[in-house]
Amino acid sequence: MAGNSSMRGGRSRKFKSEINVVPYIDVMLVLLIIFMVAAPLTNPGVINLPTAAKSALPPTEYIQISLKPDTSATIGVSGKKDGSGEAQKVGGRSALMQKLRALHEADPELPVMISADKEIKYDEVIQVISEAKKLGINRVGLATKQ
């Protein structure tokens, strides 16, 4: 057995230790192109919001509620010509609801417009809308920038 290599004429056989990587590069480039094309097509962070058209004829008189991030609020009737609807600052949500109830009882046909600061929690705005609906106010709108 020891002389086995001498039987082959003295040549030792060398193994080829190279790997041809060209096919792998081709496959990787094809995958890269596929992912680059498919990535913009799927955007999981997008929320499709409904569009709201601007009211054709906004009300001339309405109850204006302004919500601030520090839980304070102002409420008053906008559009009154005699100046009796001056906005009043109220401390918390319970005082706001009491004043809203009084204004609604004085004139049940007045709609409500809510102006909330963009830094305020969404839940607080929804709670005010919910309370207004419980009082029987059918027309509640949200003020936005144009």
Backbone as JSON, one array per atom type, in Angstrom:
{
  "sequence": "MAGNSSMRGGRSRKFKSEINVVPYIDVMLVLLIIFMVAAPLTNPGVINLPTAAKSALPPTEYIQISLKPDTSATIGVSGKKDGSGEAQKVGGRSALMQKLRALHEADPELPVMISADKEIKYDEVIQVISEAKKLGINRVGLATKQ",
  "N": [[0.8, -1.19, 0.0], [2.01, 1.18, 0.61], [3.52, 1.82, -1.54], [1.79, 2.69, -3.43], [1.47, 5.2, -4.6], [3.66, 5.36, -6.15], [3.07, 3.63, -8.15], [1.51, 4.97, -9.91], [3.04, 6.38, -11.51], [4.43, 8.32, -10.22], [3.2, 10.77, -10.13], [1.35, 12.94, -8.14], [-2.01, 13.31, -7.44], [-3.79, 16.34, -7.62], [-6.36, 18.02, -5.9], [-9.02, 20.01, -7.14], [-9.54, 23.04, -5.77], [-11.23, 25.21, -6.1], [-14.17, 27.27, -6.31], [-16.73, 27.91, -8.49], [-18.17, 30.94, -8.61], [-19.75, 32.5, -10.19], [-22.41, 31.69, -11.13], [-23.82, 31.95, -8.68], [-23.62, 34.67, -8.15], [-25.15, 35.66, -10.25], [-27.7, 34.67, -9.54], [-28.08, 36.04, -7.11], [-28.14, 38.7, -7.99], [-30.49, 38.68, -9.53], [-32.38, 38.12, -7.5], [-32.02, 40.42, -5.95], [-32.95, 42.42, -7.68], [-35.64, 41.64, -7.88], [-36.55, 42.02, -5.2], [-36.1, 44.76, -4.94], [-37.95, 45.81, -6.7], [-40.35, 44.83, -5.67], [-40.49, 45.87, -3.09], [-41.39, 48.69, -2.89], [-44.07, 48.31, -3.53], [-45.5, 47.17, -1.45], [-46.56, 48.64, 1.39], [-46.78, 48.6, 4.63], [-47.31, 50.51, 6.58], [-49.18, 52.38, 5.82], [-52.24, 54.04, 6.15], [-55.39, 54.05, 4.87], [-57.21, 56.75, 4.71], [-60.52, 58.09, 4.93], [-61.91, 60.48, 2.66], [-63.03, 63.77, 3.27], [-65.4, 65.94, 2.24], [-65.57, 69.49, 1.94], [-67.95, 71.29, 3.76], [-70.79, 72.45, 2.08], [-72.41, 74.59, 2.83], [-71.6, 76.08, 5.56], [-72.73, 76.25, 9.0], [-74.18, 79.26, 10.3], [-74.41, 79.97, 12.98], [-73.05, 78.31, 15.74], [-72.05, 76.01, 18.31], [-68.98, 76.44, 19.65], [-66.29, 74.5, 20.55], [-63.18, 74.39, 22.02], [-60.44, 72.4, 22.44], [-57.65, 71.89, 24.5], [-54.24, 70.71, 24.95], [-53.55, 70.62, 27.68], [-55.74, 69.73, 29.12], [-57.57, 71.77, 29.48], [-60.32, 73.78, 28.32], [-62.29, 75.74, 26.03], [-65.52, 77.14, 25.57], [-68.23, 78.3, 23.65], [-70.69, 80.24, 21.85], [-70.46, 80.66, 18.5], [-70.87, 83.17, 16.03], [-73.02, 84.61, 16.94], [-74.75, 87.6, 16.82], [-75.28, 89.47, 18.79], [-73.28, 89.25, 20.64], [-73.53, 87.62, 22.84], [-72.58, 85.1, 22.92], [-70.0, 84.73, 23.89], [-66.83, 83.16, 24.19], [-66.07, 80.98, 26.85], [-63.69, 80.05, 29.29], [-63.24, 76.84, 30.52], [-62.45, 74.56, 33.14], [-62.2, 71.58, 33.38], [-63.27, 68.43, 31.86], [-65.79, 67.76, 32.9], [-66.93, 70.21, 33.66], [-67.02, 71.35, 31.17], [-68.91, 69.71, 29.89], [-71.19, 70.32, 31.39], [-71.59, 73.02, 30.75], [-71.96, 72.74, 27.99], [-74.33, 71.25, 28.01], [-76.07, 73.18, 29.07], [-75.99, 75.17, 27.05], [-77.02, 73.69, 24.93], [-79.6, 73.13, 25.82], [-80.63, 75.7, 25.84], [-80.71, 76.35, 23.12], [-81.67, 73.99, 21.12], [-81.17, 73.42, 18.44], [-78.66, 74.15, 17.64], [-75.63, 73.31, 16.05], [-72.52, 71.55, 16.86], [-69.14, 72.48, 16.86], [-65.97, 71.2, 17.01], [-62.79, 72.12, 17.94], [-59.75, 70.85, 18.13], [-56.53, 70.73, 19.55], [-53.61, 69.66, 17.76], [-51.88, 68.13, 19.22], [-53.32, 66.84, 21.12], [-54.8, 63.97, 22.76], [-56.33, 61.46, 20.83], [-58.41, 60.0, 21.92], [-59.59, 61.71, 23.8], [-60.92, 63.61, 22.23], [-62.79, 61.98, 20.98], [-64.27, 61.21, 23.2], [-65.51, 63.63, 23.9], [-67.1, 64.03, 21.63], [-68.75, 61.8, 21.87], [-70.07, 62.34, 24.3], [-71.47, 64.65, 23.53], [-73.21, 63.55, 21.64], [-74.71, 61.94, 23.33], [-76.11, 63.87, 24.7], [-77.96, 64.54, 22.85], [-77.28, 65.98, 20.63], [-77.17, 66.2, 17.26], [-75.65, 67.12, 15.12], [-72.36, 67.21, 14.9], [-69.22, 68.48, 14.36], [-65.79, 68.52, 13.2], [-63.2, 70.81, 13.38], [-60.77, 71.76, 10.98], [-57.59, 72.59, 9.49], [-57.38, 74.43, 6.43]],
  "CA": [[0.0, 0.0, 0.0], [2.85, 2.36, 0.7], [4.03, 2.14, -2.85], [0.66, 2.93, -4.31], [1.66, 6.42, -5.36], [4.7, 5.13, -7.14], [2.51, 2.86, -9.23], [0.86, 5.87, -10.84], [4.04, 7.07, -12.28], [5.04, 9.37, -9.44], [2.41, 12.01, -10.1], [0.31, 12.99, -7.11], [-3.21, 13.97, -7.98], [-4.2, 17.5, -6.83], [-7.8, 18.32, -5.97], [-9.34, 21.37, -7.54], [-10.16, 23.65, -4.59], [-11.89, 26.46, -6.47], [-15.62, 27.21, -6.52], [-17.17, 28.86, -9.49], [-19.2, 31.74, -7.95], [-20.49, 33.3, -11.17], [-23.86, 31.42, -11.08], [-24.38, 32.48, -7.44], [-23.73, 36.12, -8.32], [-26.31, 35.88, -11.11], [-28.91, 34.43, -8.75], [-28.21, 37.12, -6.13], [-28.56, 39.91, -8.7], [-31.9, 38.52, -9.88], [-33.15, 38.3, -6.26], [-31.93, 41.82, -5.57], [-33.86, 43.18, -8.54], [-37.01, 41.29, -7.5], [-36.87, 42.69, -3.94], [-36.13, 46.21, -5.15], [-39.2, 46.14, -7.39], [-41.49, 44.46, -4.83], [-40.51, 46.63, -1.82], [-42.3, 49.85, -2.87], [-45.45, 47.93, -3.77], [-46.15, 46.85, -0.18], [-46.21, 49.59, 2.44], [-47.72, 48.26, 5.69], [-47.56, 51.62, 7.49], [-50.12, 53.34, 5.24], [-53.64, 53.91, 6.52], [-56.23, 54.71, 3.89], [-58.2, 57.56, 5.39], [-61.59, 58.56, 4.06], [-61.85, 61.9, 2.35], [-64.2, 64.51, 3.71], [-65.59, 67.15, 1.44], [-65.89, 70.68, 2.71], [-69.39, 71.54, 3.82], [-71.18, 73.44, 1.08], [-72.93, 75.76, 3.52], [-71.37, 75.92, 6.99], [-73.74, 76.96, 9.79], [-73.82, 80.62, 10.71], [-74.28, 79.93, 14.43], [-72.73, 76.97, 16.23], [-71.34, 75.94, 19.59], [-67.55, 76.23, 19.39], [-65.53, 73.9, 21.66], [-61.74, 74.32, 21.74], [-59.77, 71.52, 23.4], [-56.21, 72.12, 24.59], [-53.55, 69.52, 25.48], [-53.46, 70.62, 29.14], [-57.09, 69.36, 29.57], [-58.47, 72.91, 29.59], [-61.14, 73.93, 27.13], [-63.15, 76.92, 25.96], [-66.79, 76.86, 24.91], [-69.05, 79.48, 23.41], [-71.5, 80.19, 20.63], [-69.89, 81.51, 17.45], [-71.81, 83.68, 15.04], [-74.08, 85.44, 17.55], [-74.55, 89.01, 16.5], [-75.4, 90.32, 19.97], [-72.11, 89.08, 21.49], [-73.84, 86.84, 24.04], [-71.96, 83.79, 22.82], [-68.56, 84.87, 24.16], [-66.21, 81.91, 24.62], [-65.68, 80.94, 28.26], [-62.72, 79.01, 29.59], [-63.67, 75.9, 31.54], [-61.3, 73.81, 33.62], [-62.11, 70.16, 33.03], [-64.28, 67.89, 30.95], [-67.12, 67.77, 33.52], [-67.44, 71.58, 33.54], [-67.3, 71.54, 29.74], [-70.16, 69.04, 29.57], [-72.28, 71.07, 32.03], [-71.82, 74.22, 29.94], [-72.52, 72.27, 26.73], [-75.73, 70.89, 28.28], [-76.83, 74.43, 29.23], [-76.11, 75.79, 25.73], [-77.91, 72.86, 24.1], [-80.97, 73.31, 26.29], [-81.07, 77.04, 25.44], [-81.02, 76.3, 21.69], [-81.38, 72.61, 20.74], [-80.85, 73.27, 17.01], [-77.28, 74.57, 17.34], [-74.64, 72.24, 15.89], [-71.29, 71.69, 17.65], [-67.88, 72.41, 16.12], [-64.88, 70.92, 17.96], [-61.44, 72.45, 17.48], [-58.82, 70.21, 19.06], [-55.1, 70.9, 19.25], [-53.12, 68.44, 17.14], [-51.1, 67.37, 20.2], [-54.23, 66.23, 22.09], [-55.05, 62.55, 22.52], [-57.49, 61.16, 20.0], [-59.47, 59.49, 22.79], [-60.29, 62.83, 24.44], [-61.82, 64.18, 21.24], [-63.88, 61.01, 20.8], [-65.12, 61.27, 24.4], [-66.34, 64.84, 23.8], [-68.11, 63.77, 20.6], [-69.69, 60.83, 22.45], [-70.9, 63.04, 25.28], [-72.37, 65.53, 22.8], [-74.24, 62.71, 21.05], [-75.58, 61.51, 24.42], [-76.98, 65.0, 25.03], [-78.96, 64.67, 21.8], [-76.79, 66.85, 19.56], [-76.99, 65.36, 16.08], [-74.63, 67.67, 14.2], [-71.08, 67.45, 15.55], [-68.18, 68.55, 13.34], [-64.41, 68.75, 13.63], [-62.55, 71.9, 12.64], [-59.43, 71.43, 10.47], [-56.98, 73.62, 8.65], [-57.69, 74.24, 5.01]],
  "C": [[0.84, 1.25, 0.0], [3.35, 2.75, -0.67], [2.95, 2.43, -3.87], [0.86, 4.17, -5.17], [2.75, 6.24, -6.41], [4.17, 4.33, -8.31], [1.88, 3.76, -10.29], [1.87, 6.7, -11.6], [4.62, 8.25, -11.53], [4.27, 10.67, -9.41], [1.38, 11.93, -8.99], [-0.86, 13.81, -7.67], [-3.62, 15.12, -7.08], [-5.69, 17.71, -7.03], [-8.01, 19.78, -6.34], [-10.12, 22.01, -6.38], [-10.81, 24.99, -4.9], [-13.39, 26.22, -6.63], [-15.98, 28.28, -7.53], [-18.37, 29.64, -8.92], [-20.04, 32.56, -8.93], [-21.99, 32.95, -11.17], [-24.53, 31.97, -9.81], [-24.55, 33.99, -7.52], [-24.94, 36.44, -9.2], [-27.62, 35.71, -10.35], [-29.13, 35.57, -7.75], [-28.65, 38.42, -6.81], [-30.03, 39.84, -9.1], [-32.77, 38.72, -8.64], [-33.14, 39.75, -5.81], [-32.89, 42.68, -6.39], [-35.32, 42.9, -8.17], [-37.4, 42.02, -6.21], [-36.92, 44.21, -4.09], [-37.43, 46.63, -5.83], [-40.39, 45.89, -6.47], [-41.59, 45.31, -3.57], [-41.42, 47.85, -1.86], [-43.77, 49.49, -3.04], [-46.2, 47.63, -2.47], [-45.65, 47.81, 0.88], [-47.18, 49.36, 3.6], [-48.06, 49.42, 6.62], [-48.6, 52.6, 7.0], [-51.53, 53.02, 5.71], [-54.44, 54.68, 5.48], [-57.35, 55.45, 4.61], [-59.3, 57.98, 4.43], [-61.44, 60.05, 3.8], [-63.15, 62.55, 2.79], [-64.29, 65.79, 2.89], [-65.94, 68.31, 2.37], [-67.4, 70.91, 2.63], [-69.74, 72.67, 2.86], [-71.66, 74.73, 1.74], [-72.71, 75.58, 5.02], [-72.41, 76.71, 7.79], [-73.25, 78.34, 10.2], [-73.63, 80.7, 12.22], [-74.02, 78.5, 14.86], [-72.02, 77.09, 17.56], [-69.9, 75.58, 19.27], [-66.89, 75.69, 20.66], [-64.08, 73.81, 21.22], [-61.09, 73.5, 22.83], [-58.27, 71.76, 23.34], [-55.54, 70.91, 25.22], [-53.47, 69.47, 27.01], [-54.81, 70.37, 29.81], [-57.99, 70.57, 29.84], [-59.22, 73.05, 28.27], [-61.87, 75.27, 27.2], [-64.4, 76.53, 25.18], [-67.57, 78.16, 24.77], [-69.82, 79.3, 22.12], [-70.9, 81.17, 19.63], [-70.98, 81.94, 16.49], [-72.95, 84.48, 15.62], [-73.78, 86.9, 17.29], [-74.6, 89.92, 17.72], [-74.23, 90.16, 20.94], [-72.36, 88.25, 22.73], [-73.15, 85.48, 24.02], [-70.46, 83.83, 23.04], [-68.0, 83.56, 24.71], [-65.75, 82.02, 26.07], [-64.71, 79.79, 28.47], [-63.27, 78.16, 30.72], [-62.49, 75.01, 31.88], [-61.21, 72.39, 33.11], [-63.23, 69.74, 32.13], [-65.68, 67.92, 31.57], [-67.73, 69.17, 33.43], [-67.79, 71.89, 32.09], [-68.65, 70.92, 29.38], [-71.35, 69.76, 30.21], [-72.61, 72.31, 31.2], [-72.43, 73.84, 28.58], [-73.99, 71.91, 26.89], [-76.59, 72.15, 28.38], [-77.03, 75.12, 27.88], [-77.07, 75.02, 24.83], [-79.36, 73.02, 24.52], [-81.5, 74.69, 25.9], [-81.45, 77.07, 23.96], [-80.68, 74.91, 21.16], [-80.96, 72.42, 19.28], [-79.4, 73.62, 16.67], [-76.38, 73.35, 17.15], [-73.39, 72.54, 16.73], [-70.09, 71.56, 16.72], [-66.76, 72.26, 17.15], [-63.56, 71.24, 17.29], [-60.48, 71.88, 18.51], [-57.39, 70.45, 18.59], [-54.56, 69.58, 18.69], [-52.29, 67.59, 18.09], [-52.0, 66.62, 21.19], [-54.45, 64.76, 21.74], [-56.35, 62.39, 21.75], [-58.69, 60.73, 20.86], [-60.26, 60.63, 23.43], [-61.28, 63.48, 23.49], [-63.03, 63.28, 21.05], [-64.82, 61.04, 21.99], [-66.04, 62.49, 24.36], [-67.43, 64.65, 22.76], [-69.17, 62.83, 21.15], [-70.62, 61.49, 23.45], [-71.89, 63.98, 24.6], [-73.51, 64.73, 22.16], [-75.22, 62.23, 22.12], [-76.55, 62.62, 24.84], [-78.08, 65.2, 23.99], [-78.55, 65.6, 20.68], [-76.46, 65.97, 18.35], [-75.86, 65.83, 15.18], [-73.38, 68.04, 15.0], [-70.01, 67.42, 14.47], [-66.82, 68.8, 13.96], [-63.8, 69.84, 12.75], [-61.15, 71.45, 12.23], [-58.88, 72.64, 9.74], [-57.35, 73.36, 7.21], [-56.44, 74.09, 4.21]]
}
